CSV table of C-alpha atoms in Angstrom, one decimal:
chain,number,residue,atom,x,y,z
A,1,MET,CA,1.3,0.2,5.7
A,2,TRP,CA,4.6,0.4,7.5
A,3,HIS,CA,7.4,-1.9,8.7
A,4,ALA,CA,7.8,-1.3,12.4
A,5,SER,CA,11.5,-0.5,12.2
A,6,ASN,CA,10.5,2.2,9.7
A,7,LEU,CA,8.5,3.9,12.5
A,8,VAL,CA,11.2,4.2,15.1
A,9,THR,CA,10.3,7.9,15.5
A,10,VAL,CA,6.5,7.3,15.3
A,11,TYR,CA,6.1,5.0,18.4
A,12,TRP,CA,5.5,6.6,21.7
A,13,ALA,CA,6.8,5.2,24.9
A,14,MET,CA,4.0,3.1,26.2
A,15,GLN,CA,3.8,5.1,29.5
A,16,SER,CA,3.3,8.3,27.6
A,17,LEU,CA,0.0,7.0,26.2
A,18,SER,CA,-1.2,5.8,29.6
A,19,LEU,CA,-2.9,3.0,27.8
A,20,GLY,CA,-2.5,-0.7,28.0
A,21,SER,CA,-1.8,-1.5,24.4
A,22,MET,CA,0.2,0.1,21.5
A,23,ALA,CA,-2.4,-1.0,19.0
A,24,CYS,CA,-6.2,-1.4,19.0
A,25,LYS,CA,-8.8,-2.3,16.4
A,26,CYS,CA,-11.6,0.2,16.1
A,27,SER,CA,-14.9,-1.3,17.4
A,28,LEU,CA,-17.2,1.4,16.1
A,29,PRO,CA,-19.9,0.1,13.7
A,30,ALA,CA,-20.5,1.7,10.3
A,31,MET,CA,-23.2,4.4,10.4
A,32,ILE,CA,-26.6,3.6,9.1
A,33,PRO,CA,-28.9,6.3,7.6
A,34,VAL,CA,-32.0,7.2,9.7
A,35,PRO,CA,-34.9,5.1,8.4
A,36,LYS,CA,-37.4,6.9,6.2
A,37,ILE,CA,-35.5,10.2,6.4
A,38,GLY,CA,-32.3,8.8,4.8
A,39,MET,CA,-30.1,11.3,6.6
A,40,LEU,CA,-26.8,10.1,8.0
A,41,PRO,CA,-26.1,10.8,11.7
A,42,ASP,CA,-23.0,12.9,12.2
A,43,GLY,CA,-21.4,10.5,14.7
A,44,VAL,CA,-20.0,13.3,16.8
A,45,PRO,CA,-18.8,12.1,20.2
A,46,PRO,CA,-20.7,13.4,23.3
A,47,LYS,CA,-19.9,17.0,24.3
A,48,GLU,CA,-18.4,15.9,27.6
A,49,THR,CA,-15.8,13.8,25.6
A,50,SER,CA,-12.5,15.7,25.3
A,51,GLU,CA,-10.3,15.7,22.2
A,52,GLU,CA,-7.4,14.0,23.9
A,53,PRO,CA,-8.8,10.4,24.2
A,54,VAL,CA,-10.2,10.7,20.6
A,55,GLU,CA,-6.8,11.5,19.2
A,56,GLU,CA,-5.0,8.9,21.4
A,57,SER,CA,-7.5,6.3,20.0
A,58,ALA,CA,-6.6,7.4,16.5
A,59,LEU,CA,-3.0,6.6,17.1
A,60,LEU,CA,-3.8,3.1,18.4
A,61,MET,CA,-6.0,2.5,15.4
A,62,PHE,CA,-3.2,3.6,13.1
A,63,PHE,CA,-0.7,1.2,14.7
A,64,TYR,CA,-3.3,-1.7,14.4
A,65,ASP,CA,-4.3,-1.0,10.7
A,66,PHE,CA,-1.1,0.2,9.1
A,67,VAL,CA,1.9,-1.3,11.0
A,68,LEU,CA,2.8,-4.8,9.8
A,69,PHE,CA,5.3,-5.9,12.3
A,70,ARG,CA,4.6,-5.0,15.9
A,71,ARG,CA,8.1,-5.0,17.3
A,72,ILE,CA,7.8,-2.6,20.3
A,73,ILE,CA,10.2,0.3,19.9
A,74,LEU,CA,10.1,3.0,22.6
A,75,TYR,CA,10.8,6.4,21.4
A,76,PRO,CA,8.9,9.3,23.2
A,77,ILE,CA,7.8,12.1,20.9
A,78,ASP,CA,5.6,15.1,21.4
A,79,SER,CA,1.9,14.1,20.9
A,80,LEU,CA,1.4,17.4,19.1
A,81,SER,CA,4.3,16.9,16.7
A,82,ASP,CA,3.8,16.9,13.0
A,83,LEU,CA,4.6,13.2,12.8
A,84,ALA,CA,2.1,12.2,15.5
A,85,LYS,CA,-0.5,14.4,13.8
A,86,ALA,CA,0.2,12.7,10.4
A,87,CYS,CA,-0.5,9.3,12.0
A,88,LYS,CA,-3.8,10.5,13.4
A,89,ILE,CA,-4.8,12.0,10.0
A,90,VAL,CA,-4.4,8.6,8.2
A,91,ALA,CA,-6.4,6.8,11.0
A,92,PHE,CA,-9.2,9.3,10.9
A,93,VAL,CA,-9.7,9.4,7.1
A,94,SER,CA,-9.5,5.6,6.6
A,95,HIS,CA,-12.0,4.9,9.4
A,96,GLY,CA,-14.2,7.8,8.5
A,97,THR,CA,-14.5,6.4,5.0
A,98,LYS,CA,-15.2,2.8,5.8
A,99,LEU,CA,-17.4,3.5,8.8
A,100,ILE,CA,-19.3,6.2,6.9
A,101,ARG,CA,-18.7,8.7,9.7
A,102,PRO,CA,-18.3,12.3,8.4
A,103,PHE,CA,-17.1,13.6,11.7
A,104,LEU,CA,-13.9,11.5,11.4
A,105,THR,CA,-13.3,12.5,7.8
A,106,ARG,CA,-13.8,16.2,8.6
A,107,LYS,CA,-11.4,15.9,11.5
A,108,ALA,CA,-8.8,14.3,9.2
A,109,GLU,CA,-9.3,17.2,6.8
A,110,VAL,CA,-8.8,19.9,9.4
A,111,LEU,CA,-5.7,18.2,10.9
A,112,TYR,CA,-4.3,17.7,7.3
A,113,HIS,CA,-4.5,21.4,6.6
A,114,GLU,CA,-3.1,22.3,10.0
A,115,LEU,CA,-0.2,20.0,9.3
A,116,LEU,CA,0.4,21.5,5.8
A,117,TRP,CA,0.4,25.0,7.4
A,118,SER,CA,2.8,23.9,10.2
A,119,MET,CA,5.2,22.4,7.6
A,120,THR,CA,5.0,25.4,5.4
A,121,ARG,CA,5.7,27.8,8.3
A,122,ASN,CA,8.7,25.8,9.5
A,123,ILE,CA,10.0,24.8,6.1
A,124,ASP,CA,13.2,26.8,6.6
A,125,LYS,CA,14.0,24.6,9.7
A,126,TYR,CA,13.7,21.4,7.7
A,127,THR,CA,16.5,19.7,5.8
A,128,LEU,CA,15.1,17.7,2.9
A,129,SER,CA,17.0,14.5,3.6
A,130,VAL,CA,16.1,10.9,4.5
A,131,GLU,CA,18.5,11.4,7.4
A,132,LYS,CA,15.7,13.3,9.1
A,133,PRO,CA,13.5,10.2,9.7
A,134,ASP,CA,10.6,12.1,11.4
A,135,LEU,CA,10.2,14.4,8.4
A,136,PHE,CA,10.6,11.6,5.9
A,137,ALA,CA,7.9,9.5,7.7
A,138,THR,CA,5.6,12.6,7.8
A,139,VAL,CA,5.9,13.1,4.1
A,140,LYS,CA,5.1,9.4,3.4
A,141,LEU,CA,2.1,9.7,5.6
A,142,LEU,CA,0.8,12.7,3.7
A,143,VAL,CA,0.9,10.6,0.5
A,144,LEU,CA,-0.9,7.8,2.4
A,145,TYR,CA,-3.6,10.3,3.5
A,146,ASP,CA,-4.1,11.2,-0.2
A,147,ILE,CA,-4.3,7.5,-1.1
A,148,CYS,CA,-7.0,7.0,1.5
A,149,SER,CA,-8.9,10.2,0.7
A,150,ALA,CA,-8.7,10.2,-3.1
A,151,PHE,CA,-12.4,10.9,-3.6
A,152,CYS,CA,-13.3,12.7,-0.4
A,153,LYS,CA,-15.5,15.8,-0.8
A,154,LEU,CA,-14.1,19.0,0.4
A,155,SER,CA,-16.3,20.2,3.2
A,156,TRP,CA,-16.1,23.9,2.2
A,157,LEU,CA,-16.7,23.1,-1.5
A,158,PRO,CA,-19.2,20.1,-1.3
A,159,SER,CA,-19.9,20.2,-5.0
A,160,LEU,CA,-16.2,19.4,-5.9
A,161,THR,CA,-14.2,16.3,-5.4
A,162,HIS,CA,-10.5,15.8,-5.7
A,163,ILE,CA,-8.1,13.0,-6.4
A,164,GLY,CA,-5.7,14.2,-3.8
A,165,TYR,CA,-2.3,15.9,-3.9
A,166,HIS,CA,-0.7,12.5,-4.3
A,167,ASN,CA,1.8,13.6,-6.9
A,168,VAL,CA,2.8,16.7,-5.0
A,169,HIS,CA,3.7,14.9,-1.8
A,170,ALA,CA,5.3,12.0,-3.8
A,171,GLY,CA,7.4,14.7,-5.5
A,172,GLY,CA,8.6,15.8,-2.1
A,173,MET,CA,9.6,12.2,-1.4
A,174,GLU,CA,11.5,12.2,-4.7
A,175,ALA,CA,13.4,15.3,-3.7
A,176,MET,CA,14.3,13.9,-0.3
A,177,LEU,CA,15.4,10.5,-1.8
A,178,GLN,CA,17.2,12.2,-4.8
A,179,ILE,CA,16.0,9.3,-7.0
A,180,GLU,CA,13.4,9.0,-9.6
A,181,ASN,CA,9.9,8.6,-8.2
A,182,THR,CA,9.3,5.0,-9.3
A,183,PRO,CA,9.2,1.6,-7.4
A,184,LEU,CA,12.2,0.2,-9.4
A,185,SER,CA,14.3,3.3,-8.5
A,186,LEU,CA,13.6,2.5,-4.9
A,187,LEU,CA,14.9,-1.1,-5.4
A,188,GLY,CA,18.0,0.3,-7.2
A,189,ALA,CA,18.6,2.6,-4.2
A,190,GLY,CA,18.8,-0.4,-1.9
A,191,GLN,CA,21.4,-2.1,-4.1
A,192,SER,CA,23.6,1.1,-4.4
A,193,GLY,CA,23.9,1.8,-0.6
A,194,HIS,CA,21.4,4.7,-0.6
A,195,PRO,CA,21.2,6.6,2.8
A,196,LEU,CA,17.6,5.5,3.0
A,197,PHE,CA,18.8,2.0,3.8
A,198,GLN,CA,21.5,2.9,6.3
A,199,GLY,CA,20.8,1.3,9.6
A,200,SER,CA,18.4,-1.1,8.0
A,201,VAL,CA,18.7,-4.8,8.8
A,202,LYS,CA,18.5,-5.6,5.1
A,203,LYS,CA,19.5,-3.8,1.9
A,204,CYS,CA,16.5,-5.0,-0.1
A,205,ILE,CA,12.7,-4.8,0.2
A,206,PHE,CA,11.5,-8.3,-0.8
A,207,THR,CA,13.6,-10.8,1.2
A,208,SER,CA,13.3,-14.6,1.5
A,209,THR,CA,14.7,-17.3,3.6
A,210,HIS,CA,16.8,-18.6,0.7
A,211,ALA,CA,20.5,-18.3,1.5
A,212,GLY,CA,21.8,-18.6,-2.1
A,213,ASN,CA,23.2,-16.0,-4.4
A,214,SER,CA,22.1,-12.5,-3.5
A,215,HIS,CA,21.6,-11.8,-7.2
A,216,GLN,CA,18.6,-14.2,-7.0
A,217,ASP,CA,16.8,-11.8,-4.5
A,218,LEU,CA,13.5,-10.7,-5.9
A,219,ASP,CA,14.7,-7.1,-5.8
A,220,HIS,CA,17.5,-8.0,-8.3
A,221,LEU,CA,15.0,-9.9,-10.6
A,222,LEU,CA,12.5,-7.0,-10.6
A,223,LEU,CA,15.3,-4.6,-11.5
A,224,ALA,CA,16.2,-6.8,-14.4
A,225,MET,CA,12.7,-6.2,-15.8
A,226,ASP,CA,13.4,-2.5,-16.2
A,227,SER,CA,15.7,-2.8,-19.3
A,228,ILE,CA,13.3,-5.3,-20.9
A,229,TRP,CA,10.2,-3.1,-20.2
A,230,GLU,CA,11.8,0.1,-21.5
A,231,ARG,CA,12.9,-1.6,-24.8
A,232,VAL,CA,9.4,-3.0,-25.2
A,233,LYS,CA,7.8,0.4,-24.7
A,234,LEU,CA,10.2,1.9,-27.2
A,235,PHE,CA,9.2,-0.7,-29.7
A,236,TYR,CA,5.5,0.0,-29.2
A,237,SER,CA,6.0,3.7,-29.6
A,238,ASP,CA,8.3,3.3,-32.7
A,239,PRO,CA,8.3,-0.2,-34.3
A,240,THR,CA,11.1,0.9,-36.7
A,241,SER,CA,13.5,1.6,-33.8
A,242,ILE,CA,14.2,-2.1,-33.2
A,243,ASP,CA,15.0,-4.7,-35.8
A,244,LEU,CA,13.8,-8.3,-35.7
A,245,GLU,CA,17.0,-9.6,-34.3
A,246,ASP,CA,16.7,-7.2,-31.3
A,247,LEU,CA,13.1,-8.1,-30.8
A,248,HIS,CA,14.0,-11.8,-30.7
A,249,LEU,CA,16.7,-11.0,-28.1
A,250,ILE,CA,14.2,-9.1,-26.0
A,251,GLN,CA,11.8,-12.1,-26.2
A,252,GLN,CA,14.6,-14.5,-25.1
A,253,GLU,CA,15.6,-12.2,-22.2
A,254,ALA,CA,12.0,-12.0,-21.0
A,255,MET,CA,11.6,-15.7,-21.1
A,256,THR,CA,14.9,-16.2,-19.3
A,257,LEU,CA,13.9,-13.7,-16.6
A,258,ASN,CA,10.5,-15.4,-16.3
A,259,SER,CA,12.4,-18.7,-15.6
A,260,ARG,CA,14.5,-17.0,-13.0
A,261,LEU,CA,11.4,-15.6,-11.3
A,262,ALA,CA,9.8,-19.1,-11.3
A,263,LYS,CA,13.1,-20.5,-9.8
A,264,TRP,CA,13.0,-17.9,-7.1
A,265,GLU,CA,9.5,-19.0,-6.3
A,266,ASP,CA,10.6,-22.7,-6.2
A,267,THR,CA,13.4,-21.9,-3.7
A,268,LEU,CA,10.8,-20.9,-1.1
A,269,THR,CA,9.5,-24.0,0.6
A,270,SER,CA,5.9,-24.2,1.7
A,271,ASP,CA,6.9,-24.2,5.3
A,272,SER,CA,9.1,-21.1,5.1
A,273,VAL,CA,6.4,-18.8,3.8
A,274,GLY,CA,3.3,-20.2,5.4
A,275,TYR,CA,1.8,-21.4,2.2
A,276,TRP,CA,-1.4,-23.3,2.5
A,277,PRO,CA,-2.2,-25.7,-0.4
A,278,GLY,CA,-5.5,-25.2,-2.3
A,279,LYS,CA,-7.3,-22.5,-4.2
A,280,VAL,CA,-6.9,-20.0,-1.4
A,281,ASP,CA,-3.3,-19.4,-0.1
A,282,MET,CA,-2.7,-18.8,3.6
A,283,TYR,CA,0.3,-16.7,4.8
A,284,PHE,CA,1.8,-15.9,8.2
A,285,ASP,CA,1.5,-12.2,7.7
A,286,LEU,CA,0.5,-9.5,5.1
A,287,TYR,CA,4.2,-8.7,4.2
A,288,VAL,CA,4.7,-12.3,2.9
A,289,ALA,CA,1.3,-12.2,1.1
A,290,GLY,CA,2.3,-8.8,-0.5
A,291,VAL,CA,5.7,-10.2,-1.7
A,292,TRP,CA,3.9,-13.1,-3.4
A,293,SER,CA,1.4,-10.7,-5.1
A,294,ILE,CA,4.1,-8.4,-6.4
A,295,LEU,CA,6.2,-11.4,-7.6
A,296,ARG,CA,3.2,-12.8,-9.6
A,297,VAL,CA,2.1,-9.5,-11.1
A,298,ALA,CA,5.8,-9.0,-12.2
A,299,ARG,CA,5.7,-12.3,-14.0
A,300,CYS,CA,2.4,-11.4,-15.6
A,301,LEU,CA,3.9,-8.2,-17.0
A,302,LEU,CA,6.6,-10.2,-18.7
A,303,ILE,CA,4.4,-13.0,-19.9
A,304,ASP,CA,2.0,-10.5,-21.4
A,305,GLN,CA,4.6,-10.1,-24.1
A,306,VAL,CA,5.4,-13.8,-24.7
A,307,LEU,CA,3.2,-16.4,-23.0
A,308,ASN,CA,-0.3,-17.3,-21.8
A,309,ALA,CA,-0.7,-16.2,-18.1
A,310,VAL,CA,-3.9,-17.9,-17.1
A,311,ARG,CA,-2.3,-20.1,-14.4
A,312,LEU,CA,-0.5,-17.2,-12.9
A,313,LEU,CA,-3.7,-15.1,-12.8
A,314,GLU,CA,-5.4,-17.9,-10.9
A,315,GLU,CA,-2.6,-17.8,-8.4
A,316,ILE,CA,-3.0,-14.0,-8.0
A,317,THR,CA,-6.7,-14.4,-7.3
A,318,SER,CA,-5.9,-17.2,-4.8
A,319,SER,CA,-4.0,-14.7,-2.6
A,320,ILE,CA,-6.7,-12.0,-2.7
A,321,PRO,CA,-8.7,-13.3,0.3
A,322,CYS,CA,-5.7,-13.1,2.6
A,323,HIS,CA,-5.6,-9.3,2.3
A,324,PRO,CA,-9.2,-8.1,3.0
A,325,THR,CA,-10.4,-10.5,5.7
A,326,GLU,CA,-9.7,-10.3,9.4
A,327,ASP,CA,-10.1,-14.1,10.0
A,328,LEU,CA,-8.9,-16.2,7.1
A,329,PRO,CA,-9.6,-19.6,8.7
A,330,ASP,CA,-13.2,-18.5,9.3
A,331,PHE,CA,-13.5,-17.3,5.7
A,332,LEU,CA,-12.1,-20.7,4.4
A,333,SER,CA,-14.4,-22.7,6.7
A,334,ASN,CA,-17.5,-20.8,5.3
A,335,LEU,CA,-16.3,-20.9,1.7
A,336,GLY,CA,-19.3,-21.8,-0.5
A,337,ILE,CA,-21.7,-20.9,2.3
A,338,SER,CA,-21.2,-17.2,2.9
A,339,VAL,CA,-21.4,-14.8,0.0
A,340,GLU,CA,-19.4,-12.0,1.6
A,341,ILE,CA,-16.5,-11.4,4.0
A,342,LYS,CA,-18.0,-10.9,7.5
A,343,PHE,CA,-15.0,-9.2,9.1
A,344,PRO,CA,-12.9,-6.9,6.9
A,345,GLY,CA,-9.2,-6.9,7.8
A,346,ARG,CA,-6.5,-4.3,8.3
A,347,ALA,CA,-6.0,-1.5,5.9
A,348,ALA,CA,-2.4,-2.6,5.3
A,349,GLY,CA,-3.7,-5.6,3.5
A,350,ALA,CA,-5.6,-3.3,1.1
A,351,LEU,CA,-2.6,-1.2,0.4
A,352,LEU,CA,-0.5,-4.3,-0.5
A,353,LEU,CA,-3.2,-5.7,-2.7
A,354,MET,CA,-4.4,-2.6,-4.5
A,355,HIS,CA,-1.6,-1.9,-7.0
A,356,PRO,CA,-1.0,-5.6,-8.1
A,357,VAL,CA,-4.7,-6.1,-8.7
A,358,TYR,CA,-5.0,-2.8,-10.7
A,359,VAL,CA,-2.0,-3.8,-12.9
A,360,ALA,CA,-3.5,-7.2,-13.5
A,361,SER,CA,-6.9,-5.7,-14.4
A,362,GLN,CA,-5.2,-3.7,-17.2
A,363,LEU,CA,-3.4,-6.5,-19.0
A,364,SER,CA,-4.8,-7.5,-22.4
A,365,ILE,CA,-4.2,-11.2,-21.7
A,366,VAL,CA,-6.6,-11.2,-18.8
A,367,PRO,CA,-10.1,-12.4,-19.8
A,368,LEU,CA,-12.8,-9.6,-19.6
A,369,GLU,CA,-14.7,-11.5,-16.9
A,370,MET,CA,-11.6,-11.7,-14.7
A,371,ARG,CA,-10.8,-8.0,-15.3
A,372,GLU,CA,-14.3,-7.1,-14.1
A,373,TYR,CA,-13.9,-9.2,-11.0
A,374,LEU,CA,-10.6,-7.5,-10.2
A,375,LYS,CA,-12.3,-4.1,-10.5
A,376,ASP,CA,-15.0,-5.3,-8.2
A,377,CYS,CA,-12.3,-6.2,-5.7
A,378,LEU,CA,-10.9,-2.7,-5.9
A,379,THR,CA,-14.4,-1.2,-5.3
A,380,TRP,CA,-14.8,-3.5,-2.3
A,381,ILE,CA,-11.5,-2.2,-0.9
A,382,GLU,CA,-12.8,1.4,-1.1
A,383,VAL,CA,-16.1,0.6,0.6
A,384,TYR,CA,-15.0,-1.7,3.4
A,385,MET,CA,-11.4,-0.9,4.0
A,386,GLY,CA,-11.4,2.9,3.7
A,387,ILE,CA,-8.8,3.3,0.8
A,388,GLU,CA,-10.5,5.6,-1.6
A,389,GLN,CA,-7.8,5.5,-4.2
A,390,ALA,CA,-9.0,1.9,-4.9
A,391,ALA,CA,-12.2,3.5,-6.3
A,392,LEU,CA,-10.2,5.6,-8.7
A,393,PHE,CA,-8.4,2.4,-9.9
A,394,ALA,CA,-11.7,0.6,-10.3
A,395,LYS,CA,-13.6,3.4,-12.2
A,396,ALA,CA,-11.0,5.4,-14.1
A,397,ALA,CA,-10.6,4.6,-17.8
A,398,GLU,CA,-6.9,5.2,-17.5
A,399,VAL,CA,-4.6,6.1,-14.6
A,400,HIS,CA,-1.4,8.1,-15.4
A,401,PRO,CA,1.6,5.8,-14.9
A,402,GLN,CA,3.4,8.3,-12.7
A,403,TYR,CA,0.4,8.6,-10.4
A,404,LEU,CA,0.4,4.8,-10.1
A,405,ALA,CA,4.2,4.6,-9.6
A,406,GLY,CA,4.2,7.3,-6.8
A,407,GLY,CA,1.7,5.4,-4.7
A,408,CYS,CA,3.3,2.1,-5.3
A,409,MET,CA,6.6,3.5,-4.2
A,410,VAL,CA,5.2,4.8,-1.0
A,411,VAL,CA,3.8,1.3,-0.2
A,412,TRP,CA,7.1,-0.3,-0.9
A,413,THR,CA,9.0,2.1,1.3
A,414,GLY,CA,6.7,0.9,4.1
A,415,LEU,CA,8.1,-2.6,3.7
A,416,MET,CA,11.7,-1.7,4.5
A,417,GLY,CA,13.1,-2.7,7.8
C-alpha cells in the first residue's frame, strides 16, 4: 500500500506501457478444484501467450491494488529493473494467493529469488541511503512480498513452510533509514527533518484538515504515547522500579493524552473526512479510513491501562467494512440480507486494517467473543485479499513485537507523500 508520490520512480510513462490505463483490477476468477478428483488446475496461460503481457498486467494490478492516490507521475524506467520486478512480485503473490492460482505464486517466487540474486550481485553499486529512492522502494516492496507470502509453501521443499524473511528486509530498511525499526521511530524521523521526508509535501504521516497547533497532529500525539508505554512496560517487568506516586503520574498522563486524542478526533468535522453516521463508517478513501483505525487502536492501548474501551472497540469494528469491500454502498444496502462480502476490495485496505485489528485482538479488555471475531477478520483477509501474514496474526499464539513493528513500519512508510 503506497502513497503515489512515494512511487515517483515506480510509475512508467504511460506510452512505455502501450496500454490505456495505469491501473487495472484483475478480472480472473478464483480457481475451483476439478469435481470428484479434487485436483486444482495449474492456471498456466496458453502456450502462445508471451511473458511480456503477463508481466505488464502484473504492474497494472499492482497499481490498482497497492497505490492509494492515483496522481499520474510520468517517470520512465526500465521494465527489467529491480524496482519494476519488485512491483510484479507483489502483484503475482497477492493474486496467486487469493485467486488460488499456483502459477502466479510460483512466478512470484522465481522473480523474488532473481531479484535477490541481482541485488546481491550488484550490492557494491548500491548506496544504502533513502536518497536512492528506487533502492529504498525496492527494499520496501521486498518486505511487502514477505507480508503477502508469509505462509507460502516453497516449491522445491513442499513439506516446509516459512513465515518470510520479513525481519531481514525490514532490517535493511532500518540500516537505510538509520533509525530504530519501529513505527514510532518513523514518526519521530518526520518531526526531526529526516532525509526520508525531504521533498515531501508534509512532514508527518497522519495529516488532517485542522489548521490549529501543529503539536496537535496525530503524529505528535502518537509519539507522546512512547514515554508512557515504555514506563508501563518497565513497571510490569519490575513492579519495584516505580513507586506509587510515579504510577499515579503515569495514569494522569495517560488520561490527559487520551483526552488530547479525543480532542483531535473532535476537530475533524464529518464533512472533512467523509464520515457517514451509523454503525458502519464511510470514508472517501482508504488512507482516511486507515488514519481513523490507527487513531482508535492507539486510544485503546492507553485505555487498556485506565479505562473501559467498549465504545472505542465498537468504533473500530464500524470501520472494518470500509477496508475489505470493493463497493461499500452496495454492502450497506444489503446489510442484514447478505451474509458475506460479494466483492472483496483492494489489498491496500487489508494492509491498513491488519495491524490495528491484530493489536485490538490481543488486548485484555476486549471481550473474548470480540477477540474471536477480530481473528476471523484476519483469516478472511488472508483468504480473500491475498495477504498471508494476516493468517499468522489470526493463528499464532504470540507474535514477536519486532516482527509486528517491522511490518507496521513498512505500511506507514507507504502513507507518506
